Coordinates of C-alpha atoms and ligand atoms in Angstrom, one line a residue:
Chain O
X1 CA -83.9 124.7 -153.3
X2 CA -86.9 124.7 -155.9
X3 CA -87.3 128.4 -155.4
X4 CA -83.4 129.2 -156.6
X5 CA -84.4 126.8 -159.9
X6 CA -87.3 129.0 -160.6
X7 CA -84.7 132.3 -159.9
X8 CA -82.5 130.5 -162.4
X9 CA -85.1 130.3 -164.8
X10 CA -86.3 133.4 -164.2
X11 CA -83.0 135.2 -164.6
X12 CA -81.8 133.3 -167.3
X13 CA -85.5 134.7 -169.1
X14 CA -84.2 138.2 -168.8
X15 CA -80.5 137.4 -169.1
X16 CA -82.2 136.2 -172.9
X17 CA -82.8 140.1 -173.2
X18 CA -79.8 141.7 -171.9
X19 CA -77.7 139.0 -173.7
X20 CA -79.7 140.1 -177.4
X21 CA -79.1 143.8 -176.7
X22 CA -76.1 143.7 -175.5
X23 CA -75.0 141.7 -178.6
X24 CA -75.8 144.6 -180.6
X25 CA -74.3 147.1 -178.6
X26 CA -71.2 145.7 -178.6
X27 CA -71.0 144.8 -182.4
X28 CA -71.7 148.3 -183.1
X29 CA -69.6 149.5 -180.6
X30 CA -66.6 147.8 -181.9
X31 CA -67.2 148.8 -185.6
X32 CA -68.7 152.2 -185.4
X33 CA -67.1 153.1 -181.4
X34 CA -70.7 154.5 -181.0
X35 CA -72.0 154.1 -177.5
X36 CA -75.9 153.3 -178.8
X37 CA -77.8 154.9 -176.4
X38 CA -81.0 154.5 -179.0
X39 CA -80.9 150.9 -178.1
X40 CA -83.5 151.0 -175.4
X41 CA -85.9 152.8 -177.7
X42 CA -85.2 150.2 -180.3
X43 CA -86.2 147.6 -178.5
X44 CA -89.5 149.3 -177.4
X45 CA -90.1 150.3 -180.8
X46 CA -89.5 146.4 -181.8
X47 CA -92.2 145.6 -179.2
X48 CA -94.6 148.3 -180.7
X49 CA -93.7 147.1 -184.5
X50 CA -95.4 143.4 -183.1
X51 CA -98.3 145.3 -182.0
X52 CA -99.2 147.7 -184.7
X53 CA -98.6 145.0 -187.2
X54 CA -101.0 142.9 -185.1
X55 CA -103.7 145.7 -184.6
X56 CA -103.7 146.9 -187.7
X57 CA -102.7 144.3 -190.1
X58 CA -103.8 141.6 -188.4
X59 CA -99.9 140.1 -188.5
X60 CA -99.4 137.4 -186.6
X61 CA -96.3 137.1 -183.7
X62 CA -94.5 135.0 -186.3
X63 CA -94.1 137.4 -189.1
X64 CA -93.9 140.0 -186.6
X65 CA -90.9 138.0 -185.6
X66 CA -89.2 139.3 -188.5
X67 CA -90.9 142.3 -189.9
X68 CA -90.6 144.2 -186.6
X69 CA -86.5 143.5 -186.9
X70 CA -86.4 144.7 -190.0
X71 CA -88.5 147.7 -190.1
X72 CA -86.3 148.8 -186.9
X73 CA -83.4 147.9 -188.8
X74 CA -84.4 150.2 -191.2
X75 CA -84.5 153.0 -189.2
X76 CA -81.5 152.5 -187.5
X77 CA -80.3 152.7 -191.3
X78 CA -81.6 155.6 -192.1
X79 CA -80.8 157.1 -188.9
X80 CA -76.9 156.0 -189.2
X81 CA -77.2 157.6 -192.4
X82 CA -78.6 160.9 -191.7
X83 CA -76.9 162.0 -188.6
X84 CA -74.8 159.6 -187.0
X85 CA -72.3 159.5 -189.4
X86 CA -71.6 163.2 -189.2
X87 CA -70.0 162.9 -185.5
X88 CA -67.5 159.8 -186.3
X89 CA -64.5 162.3 -186.5
X90 CA -65.6 164.1 -183.1
X91 CA -64.9 162.9 -179.8
X92 CA -67.4 159.9 -179.3
X93 CA -69.0 161.9 -176.3
X94 CA -71.1 163.0 -179.2
X95 CA -72.5 160.5 -180.4
X96 CA -73.7 159.4 -177.4
X97 CA -75.5 163.0 -176.8
X98 CA -76.8 162.1 -180.1
X99 CA -78.3 159.0 -179.9
X100 CA -79.2 160.3 -176.3
X101 CA -81.2 162.9 -177.5
X102 CA -82.5 160.6 -180.4
X103 CA -84.1 158.8 -177.3
X104 CA -86.1 161.1 -176.1
X105 CA -87.4 162.1 -178.8
X106 CA -88.5 158.7 -180.1
X107 CA -89.8 157.7 -175.6
X108 CA -91.5 161.0 -176.3
X109 CA -93.3 160.5 -179.6
X110 CA -94.3 156.8 -178.6
X111 CA -95.9 158.3 -175.6
X112 CA -97.8 161.3 -177.5
X113 CA -99.2 158.3 -179.4
X114 CA -99.8 156.0 -177.1
X115 CA -99.9 156.8 -173.5
X116 CA -97.6 156.1 -170.7
X117 CA -100.0 153.0 -169.6
X118 CA -98.9 150.9 -172.2
X119 CA -100.9 148.4 -174.6
X120 CA -101.5 144.4 -174.0
X121 CA -99.6 142.1 -176.7
X122 CA -101.0 138.3 -176.5
X123 CA -98.7 134.9 -176.6
X124 CA -99.0 133.3 -179.7
X125 CA -101.6 130.6 -179.3
X126 CA -99.2 127.6 -180.0
X127 CA -97.2 129.0 -177.2
X128 CA -99.6 129.3 -174.1
X129 CA -99.9 126.7 -171.3
X130 CA -97.1 125.3 -169.5
X131 CA -94.1 122.2 -169.7
X132 CA -93.3 120.0 -167.2
X133 CA -89.9 119.4 -166.9
X134 CA -88.6 117.3 -164.6
X135 CA -90.8 118.5 -161.2
X136 CA -91.8 121.8 -162.2
X137 CA -94.1 123.7 -164.9
X138 CA -91.9 126.1 -167.1
X139 CA -93.8 129.0 -168.9
X140 CA -94.1 127.4 -172.8
X141 CA -93.5 131.1 -173.9
X142 CA -90.4 131.8 -171.6
X143 CA -89.0 128.6 -172.4
X144 CA -89.3 129.4 -176.1
X145 CA -87.6 132.9 -175.5
X146 CA -84.7 131.4 -173.7
X147 CA -84.4 128.5 -176.7
X148 CA -84.8 131.2 -179.8
X149 CA -82.2 134.1 -177.5
X150 CA -79.9 131.0 -177.5
X151 CA -79.9 129.9 -181.1
X152 CA -80.1 133.7 -182.3
X153 CA -76.7 134.4 -180.2
X154 CA -74.9 131.5 -181.2
X155 CA -76.3 132.4 -184.8
X156 CA -74.3 135.9 -184.7
X157 CA -71.3 134.0 -183.6
X158 CA -71.1 131.9 -186.3
X159 CA -71.7 134.7 -188.6
X160 CA -69.0 136.7 -186.9
X161 CA -66.7 133.8 -186.8
X162 CA -66.6 132.2 -190.3
X163 CA -68.4 134.8 -192.7
X164 CA -66.2 137.4 -194.2
X165 CA -68.5 140.0 -192.9
X166 CA -67.4 139.2 -189.8
X167 CA -64.0 139.0 -190.0
X168 CA -64.6 142.2 -191.1
X169 CA -66.5 143.5 -188.3
X170 CA -63.6 140.8 -186.0
X171 CA -60.7 142.9 -187.2
X172 CA -62.5 147.1 -187.5
X173 CA -63.1 145.9 -184.0
X174 CA -59.8 145.4 -183.1
X175 CA -57.8 148.1 -185.3
X176 CA -60.3 149.9 -187.7
X177 CA -56.8 152.2 -188.5
X178 CA -55.6 149.3 -189.7
X179 CA -58.3 148.1 -191.3
X180 CA -58.5 150.7 -194.1
X181 CA -54.5 150.8 -194.5
X182 CA -55.2 147.1 -195.6
X183 CA -57.5 148.0 -198.5
X184 CA -60.9 147.2 -196.2
X185 CA -63.6 148.7 -196.8
X186 CA -64.9 149.5 -193.7
X187 CA -66.9 152.3 -194.0
X188 CA -69.4 150.7 -196.5
X189 CA -70.1 147.8 -193.6
X190 CA -71.0 150.8 -191.1
X191 CA -74.7 151.3 -191.6
X192 CA -75.2 147.6 -192.5
X193 CA -73.8 146.5 -189.0
X194 CA -75.4 149.1 -187.4
X195 CA -78.8 148.3 -188.9
X196 CA -78.1 144.6 -187.6
X197 CA -77.0 145.4 -184.3
X198 CA -80.1 147.4 -184.0
X199 CA -82.0 145.1 -185.6
X200 CA -80.8 142.5 -182.5
X201 CA -82.6 145.2 -180.6
X202 CA -86.1 144.6 -182.0
X203 CA -85.8 141.4 -182.2
X204 CA -85.5 141.0 -178.6
X205 CA -88.7 143.9 -178.2
X206 CA -90.5 141.2 -180.6
X207 CA -89.7 138.9 -177.3
X208 CA -90.6 141.0 -175.0
X209 CA -94.1 142.2 -176.3
X210 CA -96.3 139.3 -175.2
X211 CA -95.0 139.0 -171.3
X212 CA -93.9 142.6 -170.7
X213 CA -95.8 145.6 -170.9
X214 CA -95.3 147.2 -174.1
X215 CA -94.9 150.5 -173.6
X216 CA -93.3 154.0 -174.6
X217 CA -90.3 153.1 -171.3
X218 CA -89.9 149.7 -171.2
X219 CA -86.5 149.9 -173.2
X220 CA -85.6 152.8 -170.5
X221 CA -84.7 150.9 -167.4
X222 CA -83.2 147.9 -169.2
X223 CA -80.4 150.0 -171.3
X224 CA -78.7 150.8 -168.2
X225 CA -78.2 147.6 -166.8
X226 CA -77.5 146.4 -170.6
X227 CA -74.9 149.4 -170.2
X228 CA -73.1 147.6 -167.3
X229 CA -73.1 144.6 -168.9
X230 CA -71.3 145.7 -171.9
X231 CA -68.6 147.2 -169.8
X232 CA -68.6 144.2 -167.6
X233 CA -68.4 141.9 -170.6
X234 CA -65.6 143.8 -172.1
X235 CA -66.4 146.7 -174.8
X236 CA -66.8 145.4 -178.3
X237 CA -66.7 141.9 -177.3
X238 CA -69.7 139.5 -178.4
X239 CA -69.2 136.4 -176.2
X240 CA -68.2 138.7 -173.4
X241 CA -71.9 140.5 -174.0
X242 CA -73.5 137.1 -174.4
X243 CA -71.7 135.1 -171.6
X244 CA -72.5 138.5 -169.1
X245 CA -76.0 138.7 -170.0
X246 CA -77.2 135.8 -169.2
X247 CA -74.8 135.8 -165.8
X248 CA -76.3 139.3 -165.1
X249 CA -79.8 138.0 -165.3
X250 CA -79.6 135.1 -163.2
X251 CA -77.4 136.8 -160.4
X252 CA -80.0 139.9 -160.5
X253 CA -83.1 137.2 -159.8
X254 CA -80.9 135.1 -157.2
X255 CA -80.2 139.0 -155.8
X256 CA -83.9 139.7 -155.6
X257 CA -84.0 136.2 -153.2
X258 CA -81.9 136.1 -150.9
X259 CA -81.0 140.1 -150.8
X260 CA -84.2 142.5 -152.5
X261 CA -82.6 145.4 -151.9
X262 CA -79.7 145.5 -153.5
X263 CA -81.1 143.3 -156.8
X264 CA -80.8 146.2 -158.5
X265 CA -77.6 147.4 -157.9
X266 CA -75.7 143.9 -157.8
X267 CA -74.7 144.7 -161.6
X268 CA -73.2 148.2 -160.7
X269 CA -71.2 146.3 -158.4
X270 CA -70.2 143.6 -160.2
X271 CA -69.1 146.4 -162.6
X272 CA -66.9 148.3 -160.0
X273 CA -65.4 144.8 -158.8
X274 CA -64.6 144.1 -162.3
X275 CA -63.3 147.4 -163.5
X276 CA -61.5 147.8 -160.7
X277 CA -59.6 144.2 -161.9
X278 CA -60.2 144.8 -165.0
X279 CA -60.3 148.0 -166.5
X280 CA -61.1 146.3 -170.0
X281 CA -63.8 144.3 -169.2
X282 CA -63.9 140.3 -168.4
X283 CA -63.0 139.5 -172.1
X284 CA -62.5 142.4 -173.7
X285 CA -58.4 143.1 -174.6
X286 CA -56.8 146.5 -173.7
X287 CA -55.9 147.0 -177.2
X288 CA -59.1 147.6 -178.6
X289 CA -61.4 150.6 -177.2
Chain D
X1 CA -42.7 155.2 -208.9
X2 CA -43.1 156.5 -205.4
X3 CA -42.5 160.0 -204.9
X4 CA -42.4 162.0 -201.5
X5 CA -41.3 165.6 -201.9
X6 CA -41.6 168.6 -198.9
X7 CA -43.9 166.7 -196.7
X8 CA -44.4 168.8 -193.6
X9 CA -46.5 167.3 -191.0
X10 CA -47.9 167.9 -187.7
X11 CA -49.2 166.5 -184.1
X12 CA -51.9 168.9 -183.2
X13 CA -49.4 172.6 -182.6
X14 CA -46.0 170.2 -183.3
X15 CA -44.7 170.1 -186.3
X16 CA -42.8 167.1 -186.1
X17 CA -42.0 166.6 -190.5
X18 CA -40.1 169.4 -191.5
X19 CA -39.6 168.4 -195.5
X20 CA -39.2 164.8 -195.9
X21 CA -38.3 164.4 -200.1
X22 CA -37.6 161.0 -201.4
X23 CA -37.9 158.8 -204.3
X24 CA -38.3 155.2 -204.5
X25 CA -37.7 153.9 -208.3
X26 CA -39.6 150.7 -209.1
X27 CA -38.0 147.6 -208.6
X28 CA -36.1 149.0 -205.9
X29 CA -35.3 148.9 -202.2
X30 CA -34.8 152.3 -201.0
X31 CA -34.7 153.2 -197.2
X32 CA -34.9 155.7 -194.6
X33 CA -32.7 155.9 -192.2
X34 CA -33.0 157.8 -188.6
X35 CA -33.1 157.5 -185.3
X36 CA -35.9 157.1 -182.6
X37 CA -38.3 159.9 -183.2
X38 CA -37.3 161.8 -185.9
X39 CA -39.9 161.2 -187.7
X40 CA -39.5 158.0 -189.8
X41 CA -43.1 156.6 -188.6
X42 CA -45.0 159.2 -189.8
X43 CA -43.1 159.7 -192.6
X44 CA -44.6 156.1 -193.2
X45 CA -48.3 157.1 -192.1
X46 CA -48.5 160.4 -194.0
X47 CA -47.8 157.6 -197.2
X48 CA -49.9 155.6 -196.2
X49 CA -53.3 158.2 -196.1
X50 CA -53.3 157.5 -192.3
X51 CA -52.2 161.0 -191.0
X52 CA -54.1 163.7 -192.3
X53 CA -52.4 166.7 -190.8
X54 CA -49.9 167.2 -193.5
X55 CA -48.4 169.2 -196.6
X56 CA -46.2 168.5 -199.1
X57 CA -46.5 166.3 -201.8
X58 CA -46.7 162.8 -202.4
X59 CA -47.3 161.3 -206.2
X60 CA -47.9 158.1 -207.1
X61 CA -46.9 157.2 -211.0
X62 CA -47.2 160.9 -211.1
X63 CA -50.7 160.8 -209.7
X64 CA -51.2 163.0 -206.5
X65 CA -52.3 160.3 -203.8
X66 CA -52.1 162.7 -200.6
X67 CA -55.7 163.2 -200.3
X68 CA -56.9 159.9 -200.7
X69 CA -58.4 157.7 -197.8
X70 CA -56.0 154.4 -196.9
X71 CA -58.3 151.8 -198.1
X72 CA -57.9 153.6 -201.6
X73 CA -54.1 153.6 -201.2
X74 CA -53.6 150.0 -200.6
X75 CA -55.7 149.6 -203.2
X76 CA -53.5 151.1 -205.8
X77 CA -50.8 148.9 -204.6
X78 CA -49.4 150.1 -201.7
X79 CA -48.4 147.5 -198.5
X80 CA -48.6 148.8 -195.1
X81 CA -46.8 147.0 -192.6
X82 CA -46.5 149.0 -189.3
X83 CA -43.8 148.9 -186.7
X84 CA -45.8 146.4 -184.1
X85 CA -46.8 144.4 -187.1
X86 CA -49.8 145.0 -186.9
X87 CA -51.5 141.6 -186.4
X88 CA -54.9 140.6 -185.7
X89 CA -55.3 138.6 -182.4
X90 CA -58.9 138.1 -183.4
X91 CA -58.2 136.5 -186.7
X92 CA -56.3 133.5 -187.6
X93 CA -53.0 133.3 -189.3
X94 CA -55.4 132.6 -192.4
X95 CA -58.0 135.2 -191.3
X96 CA -55.5 137.8 -190.9
X97 CA -53.7 136.9 -194.8
X98 CA -57.0 136.9 -196.2
X99 CA -58.4 140.1 -194.6
X100 CA -57.1 142.3 -197.4
X101 CA -58.7 142.7 -200.8
X102 CA -56.7 141.5 -203.8
X103 CA -56.2 144.6 -205.4
X104 CA -54.1 144.2 -208.4
X105 CA -52.8 140.6 -210.7
X106 CA -49.5 140.6 -208.5
X107 CA -51.3 139.5 -205.8
X108 CA -49.4 136.5 -203.9
X109 CA -51.7 133.2 -204.2
X110 CA -51.4 131.1 -200.9
X111 CA -49.5 128.4 -202.2
X112 CA -46.7 130.6 -203.5
X113 CA -47.1 132.3 -199.7
X114 CA -46.5 129.3 -197.8
X115 CA -44.1 127.9 -200.1
X116 CA -41.7 131.0 -199.2
X117 CA -43.3 131.2 -195.5
X118 CA -43.3 127.8 -194.1
X119 CA -44.1 128.4 -190.5
X120 CA -47.4 130.4 -191.8
X121 CA -48.8 127.3 -193.0
X122 CA -48.1 125.4 -190.1
X123 CA -50.1 127.9 -187.5
X124 CA -52.5 129.0 -190.3
X125 CA -55.4 127.9 -187.8
X126 CA -53.8 129.6 -185.1
X127 CA -54.3 132.8 -184.0
X128 CA -52.5 135.6 -185.2
X129 CA -51.3 136.8 -181.3
X130 CA -50.5 133.0 -180.7
X131 CA -47.1 133.7 -183.1
X132 CA -43.7 134.2 -182.3
X133 CA -42.7 138.4 -183.1
X134 CA -40.7 136.6 -185.6
X135 CA -43.7 135.0 -187.0
X136 CA -45.2 138.0 -187.0
X137 CA -43.5 140.2 -188.9
X138 CA -43.7 137.1 -192.2
X139 CA -47.4 137.0 -191.6
X140 CA -47.3 141.1 -192.1
X141 CA -45.4 141.0 -194.6
X142 CA -46.8 137.7 -196.5
X143 CA -50.6 139.2 -195.8
X144 CA -49.8 142.5 -198.1
X145 CA -48.2 140.2 -200.8
X146 CA -51.5 138.2 -201.0
X147 CA -53.1 141.9 -201.6
X148 CA -50.9 142.1 -204.2
X149 CA -49.0 145.0 -203.3
X150 CA -46.1 147.0 -205.9
X151 CA -44.9 149.0 -203.3
X152 CA -43.7 147.5 -199.5
X153 CA -44.1 150.2 -196.8
X154 CA -41.5 148.2 -194.1
X155 CA -40.9 150.4 -190.7
X156 CA -38.2 148.8 -188.5
X157 CA -39.0 145.2 -189.7
X158 CA -35.6 143.7 -187.5
X159 CA -36.3 146.0 -184.7
X160 CA -36.8 143.3 -181.6
X161 CA -35.5 140.2 -183.7
X162 CA -32.5 138.0 -183.3
X163 CA -29.8 137.6 -185.5
X164 CA -31.0 134.6 -187.3
X165 CA -34.5 136.2 -187.8
X166 CA -32.8 139.8 -189.2
X167 CA -30.8 136.9 -191.4
X168 CA -34.7 135.7 -192.2
X169 CA -35.6 138.9 -192.8
X170 CA -33.0 139.7 -195.2
X171 CA -33.2 137.2 -197.8
X172 CA -37.4 137.8 -197.2
X173 CA -36.4 141.7 -198.4
X174 CA -34.4 139.9 -201.1
X175 CA -37.3 137.7 -202.5
X176 CA -39.7 140.2 -202.8
X177 CA -37.1 142.4 -204.7
X178 CA -36.4 139.7 -207.3
X179 CA -39.9 139.6 -207.4
X180 CA -39.5 142.9 -209.2
X181 CA -41.5 144.7 -206.0
X182 CA -40.0 147.9 -204.5
X183 CA -39.8 148.4 -201.0
X184 CA -39.8 151.7 -198.8
X185 CA -37.5 150.9 -196.1
X186 CA -37.9 152.6 -192.6
X187 CA -34.8 151.3 -190.6
X188 CA -32.9 152.5 -187.8
X189 CA -30.3 150.1 -188.2
X190 CA -27.8 151.5 -191.1
X191 CA -25.5 148.1 -191.0
X192 CA -28.9 145.9 -192.3
X193 CA -30.4 148.3 -194.3
X194 CA -26.3 148.9 -196.6
X195 CA -27.1 144.5 -196.9
X196 CA -30.2 145.2 -198.5
X197 CA -30.8 148.8 -200.3
X198 CA -30.3 150.3 -203.5
X199 CA -30.3 154.1 -202.5
X200 CA -30.9 155.5 -198.8
X201 CA -32.4 158.8 -197.4
X202 CA -31.1 159.8 -194.4
X203 CA -33.6 161.6 -191.5
X204 CA -32.9 164.0 -189.2
X205 CA -35.5 166.0 -186.8
X206 CA -38.2 165.6 -189.5
X207 CA -36.0 166.5 -192.6
X208 CA -34.3 164.1 -195.4
X209 CA -31.1 166.0 -195.7
X210 CA -28.7 163.4 -197.3
X211 CA -29.3 161.0 -200.0
X212 CA -26.7 158.4 -200.6
X213 CA -25.8 155.5 -203.0
X214 CA -25.5 152.1 -201.5
X215 CA -21.6 152.2 -202.2
X216 CA -21.9 156.0 -200.5
X217 CA -23.2 154.9 -197.2
X218 CA -21.2 151.2 -196.8
X219 CA -17.8 154.1 -198.0
X220 CA -18.6 156.6 -195.2
X221 CA -20.4 154.3 -193.0
X222 CA -18.3 155.8 -189.8
X223 CA -19.2 159.2 -190.2
X224 CA -22.7 158.6 -190.9
X225 CA -23.5 156.3 -188.1
X226 CA -21.9 159.4 -185.8
X227 CA -24.1 161.9 -187.8
X228 CA -27.0 159.9 -186.7
X229 CA -26.2 158.9 -183.8
X230 CA -27.5 155.2 -184.1
Ligands
ATP1 N1 -49.9 160.6 -181.8 C1 -48.5 161.8 -181.4 N2 -48.6 162.4 -180.6 C2 -47.9 163.7 -180.5 N3 -47.0 163.2 -181.6 C3 -46.3 162.3 -182.0 C4 -47.5 161.2 -182.2 N4 -46.7 160.2 -182.7 C5 -45.0 160.4 -182.6 N5 -45.2 161.8 -182.2 C6 -43.4 162.6 -182.0 O1 -43.6 162.5 -183.5 C7 -41.9 162.6 -183.5 C8 -42.0 161.2 -184.8 O2 -42.6 160.1 -184.3 P1 -41.9 158.9 -185.1 O3 -42.8 158.1 -184.5 O4 -42.4 159.4 -186.5 O5 -40.8 158.8 -185.2 P2 -39.6 157.7 -185.7 O6 -39.0 158.3 -186.5 O7 -40.7 156.8 -186.5 O8 -39.3 157.2 -184.3 P3 -39.0 155.6 -183.8 O9 -37.4 155.3 -184.7 O10 -39.0 155.2 -182.5 O11 -39.7 154.7 -184.0 C9 -41.4 161.8 -182.0 O12 -40.8 163.5 -181.6 C10 -43.0 161.6 -181.7 O13 -42.8 162.3 -180.2
MG2 MG1 -41.1 154.2 -186.1

């Protein structure tokens, strides 16, 4: 019983990262119809951002939590303006290929500079140790990651449901052609939404820095599972990506206990089953996409 | 005034509009009438700047607008009500109304919208997908009125509606006209068209073949119905 609880907790922690990453992917896909393969690489840049800020400038984790995602957003903004936007009129595969290529470039550039081993990043002093909840101790930092990412997801959800930008994002996700024909300047929001989506990846990267090895390939494995999550949740569905993110985190963690060989495959089995019965994903609508 | 002159359009290799010419005077209700698949929707999509594989002239108050993107055409006061109504299910009814930016002084206030379309007020907080077909039609029209459209492009607004609701759409078109707005109405239903419009353009196989006043259409209704095959 205890092991199950521990694994559910660990699953929620992985889920927190999946949720932040797939949320960004979903927002980007909805608005731009771009499958952003770079997402994992930008997550990695977010983690390195925190590391470099700390080592070079003595910036604390807390400031890094703000600055590094903004820096990643700036990188995303520039890449969108310089490259991605040129391919919107073509098949979506072109931007998938472009972002895949950029991923390789970013990862290799980081590998040349920092090697494959990775660099250490320590847990901020305020969040060391463990907290007793009920009958078990939980690492404070992990509790923080969980709580913080839930808050961020709720915040993003609020933005999307209750602001004008959010309304434009929802409308463009559902029907981009009509939204333009109703006079909405969708194109003005595209680079900003892209920057926002990748900032979430950067944020996840900073959160990961103290508990996962900060290395050039840290985003590479994660991104594949994250894509599966976005597909299960329904491409472009905000709620779907978050809920599925946490769900898959827990599922993989439990799988690791009960049937370890399948732990990593489980998500793809779920994806296949969901696609059989609901091709547009659990929370997706058939029209969008 | 909206003028379309010699409009041609293609989907890939296949040409579907071979010369659509029509004139929509300010404050008038003008129809484009034709059978299934004759190119009515395509013509509206060309005017809106959505369909880009086209040739010919589209003039708004004498200015060529054929090359402009849809958001700019909407901002010039052209309101598109597409054939499937285009109501967003991920937006509430109120959000559907508020999505388009206000583009002119003609913009209807929410109060005015709700007094003309009381059902929308009652359901303002509902998801757009919860509305019935008739209500969605009202919302789609109300949405471009809120935007401040001076010219409304209505694509078969009566399609699939029960007789009572068709009657309601008729009243609304008349109400729009009484506010001095202009309507380009696409219809298969010639009978309905004659009860609201001033002039008619008949479209056959992607070509406008005749322009008639309403009296002429009423007089020749039999032959025209046969001619159009509707
Ligand atoms: N996306 C498309 N690709 C290829 N051909 C198309 C496409 N859309 C429409 N067409 C063809 O173009 C022609 C005109 O279609 P359009 O929808 O404009 O006609 P319509 O008069 O609006 O018909 P309806 O009364 O059925 O709405 C038809 O022959 C149709 O098959
Ligand atoms: Mg049509």
